[in-house]
Amino acid sequence: MNAQKKKLVLIGNGMAGVRTIEHLLKLAPDKYEITIFGSEPHPNYNRIMLSSVLVGGADMKEIVINDWSWYQENNITLHTGDPVTKIDTDKKMVYSKNGHKVAYDEVIFATGSKAFILPLPGADKEGVIGFRDIADCEKMIDASKQYKKAVVIGGGLLGLEAARGLLHLGMDVNVVHINPYLMNLQLDEAASKMLQRELEAQGMKFLLQKSTVNIKGKKRATGLVFSDGTEVDADLVVMAVGIRPEVELARASGLTVNRGIVVDDFLRTDLPNVYAVGECAEHRGITYGLVAPLYDQGAVLAKLLAGANSDPYTGSVTSTKLKVSGVDVFSAGSFKETPTTRSLKLQDDLAGTYKKLVIENGKLVGAVLFGDTSEGSELFSLIKKGESIEGREKELLLGFSPSQGGGGSSPEARLKAMPDDEIICGCNGVSKATVADAILSKGCNSVSAIKSCTKASASCGGCKPLVEGLLSIYSDGSGEAVKEGICGCTSLDRDEIVAEIKRMKLTNINEVINVLEWKNSEGCSKCRPALNYYLGMLYPDEYIDEKESRITNERYHANIQKDGTFSVVPRIYGGVTSPSELKKIAEVAEKYEVPLVKFTGGQRLDLLGVKKEDLPKMWEDLDMPSGHAYGKTLRTVKTCVGNTFCRFGTQDAMGMGIKLEKAFERLNTPAKVKIAVSGCPRNCAEASIKDFGVIAIDGGWELHVGGNGGVKVRATDVIGVVKTEDEVMEWGHAFLQLYREEASWNERTAHWIERVGLDYVKQKLEKQEDRLALMERIKHTLSLTTDPWKEIVEKDELRKNFEPLKSTQPATL
Ligand SMILES: Cc1cc2nc3c(=O)[nH]c(=O)nc-3n(C[C@H](O)[C@H](O)[C@H](O)COP(=O)(O)OP(=O)(O)OC[C@H]3O[C@@H](n4cnc5c(N)ncnc54)[C@H](O)[C@@H]3O)c2cc1C
Ligand SMILES: NC(=O)c1ccc[n+]([C@@H]2O[C@H](COP(=O)([O-])OP(=O)(O)OC[C@H]3O[C@@H](n4cnc5c(N)ncnc54)[C@H](O)[C@@H]3O)[C@@H](O)[C@H]2O)c1
Ligand code: SF4
Ligand code: FES
């Protein structure tokens, strides 16, 4: 039987080549006797996941795509750790390093790329590596056990993912980038700057516009020297400055090679029976560096080899997503503006989101998303289809359904309205219809079942939230139907997570993610801060706050402004200050040349335009507590003058407000909390739009909850009337602790009350014994808090995070 089979040799046991074989085996399982040669000593693995391995999100075993048994089961002869060294295209023979000689009828080059190593003096020293394979990954992990300082050259996708991994491994990481802004091949300046700020807050340091000219050190690298004479120390140098197709063997074999091995629309080289697929192939002048186009190529080549009809491969539009936890970045198509394009941009510095659409001739040709990438696949689909979006541009920018026929803007509505042929999984080219069919006809009732059945979510994992969404839409509930979790990483909702943390006594974020089997093993920018909050709320004594999982403002204890400077708001209890305090603030503002001093809506003084490195010095000079104007915590207690001066006042509004502010300052809450106290029902302090509002009445106080200003105003509900200041304090403590214990992270009191109902809140606070129990718990938590400004001022290791980069001393050479 074997005698009738044709001989097929695949050179390169990587992602594109083996995917081609997988397709071929489905189409023509008995047509070929297959031999695969791979330089690496491993079975075929998911190179994309090396970034996850570095951050501890996957181990080497988990990234194997086809294990040894797959080759056996499919009668494939596999030679690993054995590169092909020569091909005789006349005799149709392949020769390997270990001495194997194999005849072929058809041979495929799938040799991928190699990391481009800058040809610098010193590039051959120990400790200088690329980031391409398992061996590189192991070198980084080993280096981190012995050395402290890492430098990554290249601020592209690979460089940033490597840098994130090295940070996770405990190294001090500088990223050296030749351009003024990061990911310049994928992002515009605005998105890039937002990205930089977020990564800096995670601890990454950047040396931009630096061109390396030399790698210092004797045997092992000790640092880099730049063209401007400055230097940086390094025990490990990772080069991530792009890739070069692996084409030497092809060139030596007489194939036409430019940057890659030149192929036609059916992946044929210019020699008969020789094909090339993947990163090593150059199609219509383009070599690709992402799996989606390579898999498209593989599908076309597999059909050709199987003798099936196939459309030609005509090229691909690409999209990318950075795989760094806590940062959502998406880029697709041509994001650069040209004289023939128009662009629409939406930037929200408070929410940390950015969206840019690039339009040419009425069609969407490019998109950049930062902070919220949930619309990425729909935008990418529109780019690929090339249909006109005229008249819908603004709707698309504002996030309404781009799909024909509308459908609303919730993720579920958008998924429902999505056309059947829309691609859900870009890496593997899986459409909505294919996923729906897997659920409805093939009984796939979990993401992993859909993954085995269709390959959707099997590569970068970026499409998992969409797959889950389809599962919840189409599943009939008979199996493991996935409901809406707190984010795409899990199907568990807030209450289930909190209950599981308590039941299993889970103590840190990674433990929760692992034990509760998150689909994305690193978590994301939605779940990590939420888990950080829940764990801190549940275990105030033991839990160590994970700074990395906080939003930027909370990490710097100041609000970041759109130009990258910060604002400083010192605590002024109840908005009541004094001439000496005002003088001190004025002196500090002058000393640090603060460009703008402004009163906030909450009656505080805001010093705007402060440089990051000046923050600790200013806090030290101010010698005032942090006003926490940046966090999910008590912001301000606004007061009117009350009966102290106002002729209408019935109670001491200022005194009450100061008491409340002193009690609750520094409290961690699910979302920001604002309080106000008015001295009479005229309500000059606007207590009826605050989270907790206190309004004086004759002989007592009216207590209000769940108010909200902002985009959607909600007036408060009254939960009670009390007589004394002590009772106000009791109810205030109890209400805030109930909110802390029961609301979802990022849920304001207004939304929480709308969700659970006012009656529920009232009933929970009705009995004094319950109020006192809540009060005891919140007081205990409050007793453990410290002032963050003071802590940073007093601790050198914390102050260092605010220092400008030290790595620009003059060269000593
Ligand atoms: C860390 C990292 C993260 C990435 N993340 C993403 C991502 O998120 N999304 C994305 O789309 N892409 C990502 N990529 C890129 C993606 O991994 C590649 O595009 C893809 O692996 C290329 O597939 P390939 O088969 O062409 O090459 P490879 O997977 O590199 O396979 C080629 C194989 O051929 C072997 N070989 C070379 N010469 C010979 C020879 N003479 N004889 C035998 N064997 C030989 C090589 O050793 C290699 O094992 C990432 C890459 C890296 C390194
Ligand atoms: N999430 C993802 O999709 C992902 C992740 C990792 C890698 N990859 C792929 O792997 C391949 C390699 O990634 P990459 O980031 O190395 O390539 P890249 O070409 O995308 O980026 C290289 C970056 O290095 C910079 N650079 C070039 N020369 C430099 C120098 N001398 N000093 C400092 N900076 C310099 C460039 O400006 C560029 O931004 C790409 O094909 C990429 O698409 C993709
Ligand atoms: S709320 Fe009443 S007490 Fe307070 S300032 Fe206004 S009028 Fe005066
Ligand atoms: S988009 Fe990468 S696995 Fe689906």
PDB file of N, CA, C and O and ligand atoms in Angstrom, residues 11-18 37-40 45-51 82-85 110-113 131-133 158 161 243 246 249 277-280 288-292 294 319 321 323 427 460, ligand 1:
ATOM      1  N   ILE A  11      10.022  20.318   5.586  1.00  0.00           N
ATOM      2  CA  ILE A  11      11.234  20.807   6.261  1.00  0.00           C
ATOM      3  C   ILE A  11      10.802  21.925   7.208  1.00  0.00           C
ATOM      4  O   ILE A  11      10.427  23.014   6.773  1.00  0.00           O
ATOM      5  N   GLY A  12      10.824  21.617   8.490  1.00  0.00           N
ATOM      6  CA  GLY A  12      10.372  22.598   9.483  1.00  0.00           C
ATOM      7  C   GLY A  12       9.143  22.068  10.191  1.00  0.00           C
ATOM      8  O   GLY A  12       8.078  21.921   9.578  1.00  0.00           O
ATOM      9  N   ASN A  13       9.300  21.782  11.483  1.00  0.00           N
ATOM     10  CA  ASN A  13       8.224  21.164  12.279  1.00  0.00           C
ATOM     11  C   ASN A  13       7.484  22.248  13.067  1.00  0.00           C
ATOM     12  O   ASN A  13       7.126  22.058  14.223  1.00  0.00           O
ATOM     13  N   GLY A  14       7.290  23.418  12.444  1.00  0.00           N
ATOM     14  CA  GLY A  14       6.705  24.551  13.168  1.00  0.00           C
ATOM     15  C   GLY A  14       5.216  24.712  12.903  1.00  0.00           C
ATOM     16  O   GLY A  14       4.539  23.796  12.410  1.00  0.00           O
ATOM     17  N   MET A  15       4.715  25.908  13.214  1.00  0.00           N
ATOM     18  CA  MET A  15       3.269  26.121  13.222  1.00  0.00           C
ATOM     19  C   MET A  15       2.649  26.032  11.827  1.00  0.00           C
ATOM     20  O   MET A  15       1.624  25.380  11.639  1.00  0.00           O
ATOM     21  N   ALA A  16       3.248  26.691  10.832  1.00  0.00           N
ATOM     22  CA  ALA A  16       2.624  26.734   9.502  1.00  0.00           C
ATOM     23  C   ALA A  16       2.732  25.390   8.785  1.00  0.00           C
ATOM     24  O   ALA A  16       1.760  24.905   8.183  1.00  0.00           O
ATOM     25  N   GLY A  17       3.912  24.785   8.853  1.00  0.00           N
ATOM     26  CA  GLY A  17       4.122  23.522   8.127  1.00  0.00           C
ATOM     27  C   GLY A  17       3.218  22.430   8.653  1.00  0.00           C
ATOM     28  O   GLY A  17       2.521  21.744   7.880  1.00  0.00           O
ATOM     29  N   VAL A  18       3.183  22.264   9.969  1.00  0.00           N
ATOM     30  CA  VAL A  18       2.396  21.160  10.526  1.00  0.00           C
ATOM     31  C   VAL A  18       0.902  21.430  10.340  1.00  0.00           C
ATOM     32  O   VAL A  18       0.119  20.504  10.113  1.00  0.00           O
ATOM     33  N   PHE A  37      11.108  16.936   9.089  1.00  0.00           N
ATOM     34  CA  PHE A  37      12.369  17.256   9.763  1.00  0.00           C
ATOM     35  C   PHE A  37      12.188  18.544  10.556  1.00  0.00           C
ATOM     36  O   PHE A  37      11.631  19.529  10.036  1.00  0.00           O
ATOM     37  N   GLY A  38      12.674  18.538  11.782  1.00  0.00           N
ATOM     38  CA  GLY A  38      12.632  19.765  12.586  1.00  0.00           C
ATOM     39  C   GLY A  38      13.985  20.012  13.237  1.00  0.00           C
ATOM     40  O   GLY A  38      14.590  19.079  13.772  1.00  0.00           O
ATOM     41  N   SER A  39      14.440  21.255  13.217  1.00  0.00           N
ATOM     42  CA  SER A  39      15.730  21.572  13.871  1.00  0.00           C
ATOM     43  C   SER A  39      15.617  21.470  15.378  1.00  0.00           C
ATOM     44  O   SER A  39      16.565  21.118  16.060  1.00  0.00           O
ATOM     45  N   GLU A  40      14.442  21.823  15.884  1.00  0.00           N
ATOM     46  CA  GLU A  40      14.288  21.854  17.341  1.00  0.00           C
ATOM     47  C   GLU A  40      13.997  20.445  17.869  1.00  0.00           C
ATOM     48  O   GLU A  40      13.404  19.634  17.158  1.00  0.00           O
ATOM     49  N   TYR A  45       4.984  22.766  18.500  1.00  0.00           N
ATOM     50  CA  TYR A  45       4.411  23.505  19.635  1.00  0.00           C
ATOM     51  C   TYR A  45       3.941  24.892  19.222  1.00  0.00           C
ATOM     52  O   TYR A  45       4.276  25.374  18.132  1.00  0.00           O
ATOM     53  N   ASN A  46       3.179  25.511  20.123  1.00  0.00           N
ATOM     54  CA  ASN A  46       2.585  26.813  19.841  1.00  0.00           C
ATOM     55  C   ASN A  46       3.570  27.924  20.248  1.00  0.00           C
ATOM     56  O   ASN A  46       3.671  28.285  21.417  1.00  0.00           O
ATOM     57  N   ARG A  47       4.282  28.419  19.249  1.00  0.00           N
ATOM     58  CA  ARG A  47       5.339  29.418  19.501  1.00  0.00           C
ATOM     59  C   ARG A  47       4.748  30.677  20.154  1.00  0.00           C
ATOM     60  O   ARG A  47       5.374  31.327  20.985  1.00  0.00           O
ATOM     61  N   ILE A  48       3.525  30.982  19.765  1.00  0.00           N
ATOM     62  CA  ILE A  48       2.839  32.167  20.289  1.00  0.00           C
ATOM     63  C   ILE A  48       2.794  32.153  21.818  1.00  0.00           C
ATOM     64  O   ILE A  48       2.883  33.176  22.474  1.00  0.00           O
ATOM     65  N   MET A  49       2.645  30.943  22.351  1.00  0.00           N
ATOM     66  CA  MET A  49       2.449  30.814  23.806  1.00  0.00           C
ATOM     67  C   MET A  49       3.748  30.940  24.604  1.00  0.00           C
ATOM     68  O   MET A  49       3.728  30.913  25.828  1.00  0.00           O
ATOM     69  N   LEU A  50       4.882  31.121  23.901  1.00  0.00           N
ATOM     70  CA  LEU A  50       6.137  31.289  24.647  1.00  0.00           C
ATOM     71  C   LEU A  50       6.040  32.516  25.556  1.00  0.00           C
ATOM     72  O   LEU A  50       6.615  32.548  26.637  1.00  0.00           O
ATOM     73  N   SER A  51       5.311  33.520  25.087  1.00  0.00           N
ATOM     74  CA  SER A  51       5.144  34.719  25.918  1.00  0.00           C
ATOM     75  C   SER A  51       4.412  34.351  27.209  1.00  0.00           C
ATOM     76  O   SER A  51       4.736  34.866  28.278  1.00  0.00           O
ATOM     77  N   ASP A  82      17.159  17.628  14.083  1.00  0.00           N
ATOM     78  CA  ASP A  82      17.899  17.156  12.904  1.00  0.00           C
ATOM     79  C   ASP A  82      17.585  18.043  11.696  1.00  0.00           C
ATOM     80  O   ASP A  82      16.720  17.721  10.874  1.00  0.00           O
ATOM     81  N   PRO A  83      18.280  19.172  11.580  1.00  0.00           N
ATOM     82  CA  PRO A  83      17.971  20.069  10.462  1.00  0.00           C
ATOM     83  C   PRO A  83      18.355  19.501   9.108  1.00  0.00           C
ATOM     84  O   PRO A  83      19.347  18.766   8.993  1.00  0.00           O
ATOM     85  N   VAL A  84      17.576  19.823   8.126  1.00  0.00           N
ATOM     86  CA  VAL A  84      17.925  19.447   6.744  1.00  0.00           C
ATOM     87  C   VAL A  84      19.079  20.348   6.322  1.00  0.00           C
ATOM     88  O   VAL A  84      19.043  21.571   6.536  1.00  0.00           O
ATOM     89  N   THR A  85      20.109  19.748   5.746  1.00  0.00           N
ATOM     90  CA  THR A  85      21.292  20.544   5.395  1.00  0.00           C
ATOM     91  C   THR A  85      21.436  20.721   3.889  1.00  0.00           C
ATOM     92  O   THR A  85      22.142  21.606   3.415  1.00  0.00           O
ATOM     93  N   ALA A 110       9.126  24.923   5.219  1.00  0.00           N
ATOM     94  CA  ALA A 110       8.353  25.668   6.246  1.00  0.00           C
ATOM     95  C   ALA A 110       9.334  25.990   7.363  1.00  0.00           C
ATOM     96  O   ALA A 110       9.132  25.638   8.522  1.00  0.00           O
ATOM     97  N   THR A 111      10.414  26.639   6.958  1.00  0.00           N
ATOM     98  CA  THR A 111      11.541  26.838   7.874  1.00  0.00           C
ATOM     99  C   THR A 111      11.384  28.077   8.753  1.00  0.00           C
ATOM    100  O   THR A 111      12.274  28.394   9.536  1.00  0.00           O
ATOM    101  N   GLY A 112      10.294  28.802   8.598  1.00  0.00           N
ATOM    102  CA  GLY A 112      10.015  29.928   9.505  1.00  0.00           C
ATOM    103  C   GLY A 112      11.014  31.064   9.388  1.00  0.00           C
ATOM    104  O   GLY A 112      11.501  31.375   8.294  1.00  0.00           O
ATOM    105  N   SER A 113      11.302  31.662  10.521  1.00  0.00           N
ATOM    106  CA  SER A 113      12.228  32.809  10.564  1.00  0.00           C
ATOM    107  C   SER A 113      13.224  32.597  11.678  1.00  0.00           C
ATOM    108  O   SER A 113      13.038  31.756  12.552  1.00  0.00           O
ATOM    109  N   PHE A 131      14.505  36.025  20.946  1.00  0.00           N
ATOM    110  CA  PHE A 131      13.358  35.392  21.613  1.00  0.00           C
ATOM    111  C   PHE A 131      12.523  34.745  20.514  1.00  0.00           C
ATOM    112  O   PHE A 131      11.710  35.395  19.872  1.00  0.00           O
ATOM    113  N   ARG A 132      12.814  33.493  20.279  1.00  0.00           N
ATOM    114  CA  ARG A 132      12.141  32.831  19.168  1.00  0.00           C
ATOM    115  C   ARG A 132      11.633  31.443  19.545  1.00  0.00           C
ATOM    116  O   ARG A 132      10.609  31.017  19.070  1.00  0.00           O
ATOM    117  N   ASP A 133      12.392  30.749  20.404  1.00  0.00           N
ATOM    118  CA  ASP A 133      12.005  29.355  20.637  1.00  0.00           C
ATOM    119  C   ASP A 133      12.098  28.976  22.117  1.00  0.00           C
ATOM    120  O   ASP A 133      12.440  29.807  22.965  1.00  0.00           O
ATOM    121  N   LEU A 158       7.060  41.673  20.144  1.00  0.00           N
ATOM    122  CA  LEU A 158       7.890  40.649  20.773  1.00  0.00           C
ATOM    123  C   LEU A 158       8.676  41.226  21.945  1.00  0.00           C
ATOM    124  O   LEU A 158       8.747  40.619  23.020  1.00  0.00           O
ATOM    125  N   GLU A 161       6.420  41.831  24.946  1.00  0.00           N
ATOM    126  CA  GLU A 161       5.996  40.580  25.597  1.00  0.00           C
ATOM    127  C   GLU A 161       7.184  39.958  26.348  1.00  0.00           C
ATOM    128  O   GLU A 161       7.031  39.430  27.453  1.00  0.00           O
ATOM    129  N   ILE A 243      12.379  39.969  12.612  1.00  0.00           N
ATOM    130  CA  ILE A 243      12.754  38.603  12.230  1.00  0.00           C
ATOM    131  C   ILE A 243      13.256  38.590  10.798  1.00  0.00           C
ATOM    132  O   ILE A 243      12.966  39.512  10.023  1.00  0.00           O
ATOM    133  N   GLU A 246      14.022  32.322   7.312  1.00  0.00           N
ATOM    134  CA  GLU A 246      15.117  31.332   7.286  1.00  0.00           C
ATOM    135  C   GLU A 246      15.181  30.767   5.866  1.00  0.00           C
ATOM    136  O   GLU A 246      14.394  29.891   5.500  1.00  0.00           O
ATOM    137  N   LEU A 249      18.920  27.530   3.253  1.00  0.00           N
ATOM    138  CA  LEU A 249      18.830  26.220   2.610  1.00  0.00           C
ATOM    139  C   LEU A 249      18.147  26.351   1.243  1.00  0.00           C
ATOM    140  O   LEU A 249      18.580  25.742   0.253  1.00  0.00           O
ATOM    141  N   VAL A 277       5.805  27.574   2.636  1.00  0.00           N
ATOM    142  CA  VAL A 277       4.646  28.073   3.371  1.00  0.00           C
ATOM    143  C   VAL A 277       5.120  28.663   4.706  1.00  0.00           C
ATOM    144  O   VAL A 277       6.130  28.246   5.249  1.00  0.00           O
ATOM    145  N   GLY A 278       4.410  29.668   5.175  1.00  0.00           N
ATOM    146  CA  GLY A 278       4.762  30.237   6.475  1.00  0.00           C
ATOM    147  C   GLY A 278       5.672  31.446   6.348  1.00  0.00           C
ATOM    148  O   GLY A 278       5.736  32.093   5.299  1.00  0.00           O
ATOM    149  N   GLU A 279       6.350  31.738   7.452  1.00  0.00           N
ATOM    150  CA  GLU A 279       7.161  32.957   7.491  1.00  0.00           C
ATOM    151  C   GLU A 279       8.318  32.952   6.502  1.00  0.00           C
ATOM    152  O   GLU A 279       8.837  34.006   6.148  1.00  0.00           O
ATOM    153  N   CYS A 280       8.731  31.753   6.061  1.00  0.00           N
ATOM    154  CA  CYS A 280       9.870  31.711   5.127  1.00  0.00           C
ATOM    155  C   CYS A 280       9.426  32.058   3.707  1.00  0.00           C
ATOM    156  O   CYS A 280      10.262  32.304   2.840  1.00  0.00           O
ATOM    157  N   TYR A 288       5.038  37.310   5.887  1.00  0.00           N
ATOM    158  CA  TYR A 288       4.188  37.577   7.055  1.00  0.00           C
ATOM    159  C   TYR A 288       4.860  37.074   8.331  1.00  0.00           C
ATOM    160  O   TYR A 288       5.674  36.142   8.292  1.00  0.00           O
ATOM    161  N   GLY A 289       4.470  37.678   9.462  1.00  0.00           N
ATOM    162  CA  GLY A 289       5.046  37.290  10.754  1.00  0.00           C
ATOM    163  C   GLY A 289       3.985  36.987  11.790  1.00  0.00           C
ATOM    164  O   GLY A 289       4.238  37.089  12.981  1.00  0.00           O
ATOM    165  N   LEU A 290       2.779  36.646  11.329  1.00  0.00           N
ATOM    166  CA  LEU A 290       1.677  36.313  12.243  1.00  0.00           C
ATOM    167  C   LEU A 290       1.012  35.037  11.734  1.00  0.00           C
ATOM    168  O   LEU A 290       0.984  34.804  10.519  1.00  0.00           O
ATOM    169  N   VAL A 291       0.441  34.244  12.629  1.00  0.00           N
ATOM    170  CA  VAL A 291      -0.027  32.933  12.180  1.00  0.00           C
ATOM    171  C   VAL A 291      -1.242  32.958  11.248  1.00  0.00           C
ATOM    172  O   VAL A 291      -1.354  32.085  10.387  1.00  0.00           O
ATOM    173  N   ALA A 292      -2.141  33.932  11.420  1.00  0.00           N
ATOM    174  CA  ALA A 292      -3.380  33.879  10.631  1.00  0.00           C
ATOM    175  C   ALA A 292      -3.096  33.778   9.124  1.00  0.00           C
ATOM    176  O   ALA A 292      -3.621  32.870   8.457  1.00  0.00           O
ATOM    177  N   LEU A 294      -0.453  32.762   7.683  1.00  0.00           N
ATOM    178  CA  LEU A 294       0.312  31.540   7.398  1.00  0.00           C
ATOM    179  C   LEU A 294      -0.614  30.332   7.356  1.00  0.00           C
ATOM    180  O   LEU A 294      -0.445  29.416   6.552  1.00  0.00           O
ATOM    181  N   SER A 319      -4.145  41.587  11.614  1.00  0.00           N
ATOM    182  CA  SER A 319      -4.473  42.320  12.842  1.00  0.00           C
ATOM    183  C   SER A 319      -3.622  41.745  13.959  1.00  0.00           C
ATOM    184  O   SER A 319      -3.253  40.570  13.925  1.00  0.00           O
ATOM    185  N   LYS A 321      -2.761  41.784  18.391  1.00  0.00           N
ATOM    186  CA  LYS A 321      -3.137  42.122  19.769  1.00  0.00           C
ATOM    187  C   LYS A 321      -1.922  41.852  20.633  1.00  0.00           C
ATOM    188  O   LYS A 321      -1.306  40.786  20.494  1.00  0.00           O
ATOM    189  N   LYS A 323      -0.034  40.644  23.767  1.00  0.00           N
ATOM    190  CA  LYS A 323      -0.418  39.698  24.820  1.00  0.00           C
ATOM    191  C   LYS A 323       0.284  40.056  26.137  1.00  0.00           C
ATOM    192  O   LYS A 323       1.170  39.348  26.599  1.00  0.00           O
ATOM    193  N   CYS A 427      -6.799  33.846  14.078  1.00  0.00           N
ATOM    194  CA  CYS A 427      -5.626  32.979  13.917  1.00  0.00           C
ATOM    195  C   CYS A 427      -5.958  31.756  13.072  1.00  0.00           C
ATOM    196  O   CYS A 427      -5.162  31.316  12.258  1.00  0.00           O
ATOM    197  N   CYS A 460      -3.634  32.134  19.802  1.00  0.00           N
ATOM    198  CA  CYS A 460      -3.288  33.210  20.750  1.00  0.00           C
ATOM    199  C   CYS A 460      -4.312  33.327  21.875  1.00  0.00           C
ATOM    200  O   CYS A 460      -4.048  33.936  22.900  1.00  0.00           O
TER     201      CYS A 460
HETATM  202  C1  LIG B   1       7.327  34.830  21.503  1.00  0.00           C
HETATM  203  C2  LIG B   1       6.490  34.892  20.271  1.00  0.00           C
HETATM  204  C3  LIG B   1       5.172  35.292  20.372  1.00  0.00           C
HETATM  205  C4  LIG B   1       4.382  35.356  19.225  1.00  0.00           C
HETATM  206  N1  LIG B   1       3.081  35.750  19.350  1.00  0.00           N
HETATM  207  C5  LIG B   1       2.291  35.781  18.266  1.00  0.00           C
HETATM  208  C6  LIG B   1       0.915  36.134  18.369  1.00  0.00           C
HETATM  209  O1  LIG B   1       0.427  36.482  19.441  1.00  0.00           O
HETATM  210  N2  LIG B   1       0.141  36.095  17.258  1.00  0.00           N
HETATM  211  C7  LIG B   1       0.659  35.699  16.051  1.00  0.00           C
HETATM  212  O2  LIG B   1      -0.094  35.646  15.072  1.00  0.00           O
HETATM  213  N3  LIG B   1       1.966  35.369  15.913  1.00  0.00           N
HETATM  214  C8  LIG B   1       2.789  35.409  16.993  1.00  0.00           C
HETATM  215  N4  LIG B   1       4.109  35.065  16.854  1.00  0.00           N
HETATM  216  C9  LIG B   1       4.606  34.702  15.531  1.00  0.00           C
HETATM  217  C10 LIG B   1       4.283  33.221  15.207  1.00  0.00           C
HETATM  218  O3  LIG B   1       4.747  32.393  16.224  1.00  0.00           O
HETATM  219  C11 LIG B   1       4.941  32.856  13.893  1.00  0.00           C
HETATM  220  O4  LIG B   1       4.378  33.658  12.877  1.00  0.00           O
HETATM  221  C12 LIG B   1       4.747  31.398  13.516  1.00  0.00           C
HETATM  222  O5  LIG B   1       5.261  30.534  14.494  1.00  0.00           O
HETATM  223  C13 LIG B   1       5.472  31.110  12.207  1.00  0.00           C
HETATM  224  O6  LIG B   1       5.245  29.788  11.815  1.00  0.00           O
HETATM  225  P1  LIG B   1       6.250  29.060  10.820  1.00  0.00           P
HETATM  226  O7  LIG B   1       5.837  27.652  10.758  1.00  0.00           O
HETATM  227  O8  LIG B   1       6.380  29.836   9.575  1.00  0.00           O
HETATM  228  O9  LIG B   1       7.642  29.162  11.556  1.00  0.00           O
HETATM  229  P2  LIG B   1       8.091  28.483  12.914  1.00  0.00           P
HETATM  230  O10 LIG B   1       6.975  28.288  13.837  1.00  0.00           O
HETATM  231  O11 LIG B   1       9.263  29.274  13.369  1.00  0.00           O
HETATM  232  O12 LIG B   1       8.591  27.050  12.466  1.00  0.00           O
HETATM  233  C14 LIG B   1       9.725  26.845  11.660  1.00  0.00           C
HETATM  234  C15 LIG B   1      10.474  25.644  12.183  1.00  0.00           C
HETATM  235  O13 LIG B   1      11.380  25.235  11.205  1.00  0.00           O
HETATM  236  C16 LIG B   1      12.581  24.862  11.826  1.00  0.00           C
HETATM  237  N5  LIG B   1      13.647  24.869  10.834  1.00  0.00           N
HETATM  238  C17 LIG B   1      14.293  25.937  10.287  1.00  0.00           C
HETATM  239  N6  LIG B   1      15.206  25.519   9.394  1.00  0.00           N
HETATM  240  C18 LIG B   1      15.134  24.177   9.364  1.00  0.00           C
HETATM  241  C19 LIG B   1      15.839  23.165   8.652  1.00  0.00           C
HETATM  242  N7  LIG B   1      16.801  23.454   7.778  1.00  0.00           N
HETATM  243  N8  LIG B   1      15.530  21.875   8.882  1.00  0.00           N
HETATM  244  C20 LIG B   1      14.551  21.554   9.762  1.00  0.00           C
HETATM  245  N9  LIG B   1      13.867  22.446  10.460  1.00  0.00           N
HETATM  246  C21 LIG B   1      14.151  23.743  10.259  1.00  0.00           C
HETATM  247  C22 LIG B   1      12.723  25.881  12.913  1.00  0.00           C
HETATM  248  O14 LIG B   1      13.632  25.441  13.915  1.00  0.00           O
HETATM  249  C23 LIG B   1      11.298  25.960  13.415  1.00  0.00           C
HETATM  250  O15 LIG B   1      11.063  25.006  14.421  1.00  0.00           O
HETATM  251  C24 LIG B   1       4.934  35.014  17.969  1.00  0.00           C
HETATM  252  C25 LIG B   1       6.278  34.615  17.881  1.00  0.00           C
HETATM  253  C26 LIG B   1       7.050  34.568  19.018  1.00  0.00           C
HETATM  254  C27 LIG B   1       8.492  34.133  18.906  1.00  0.00           C
END
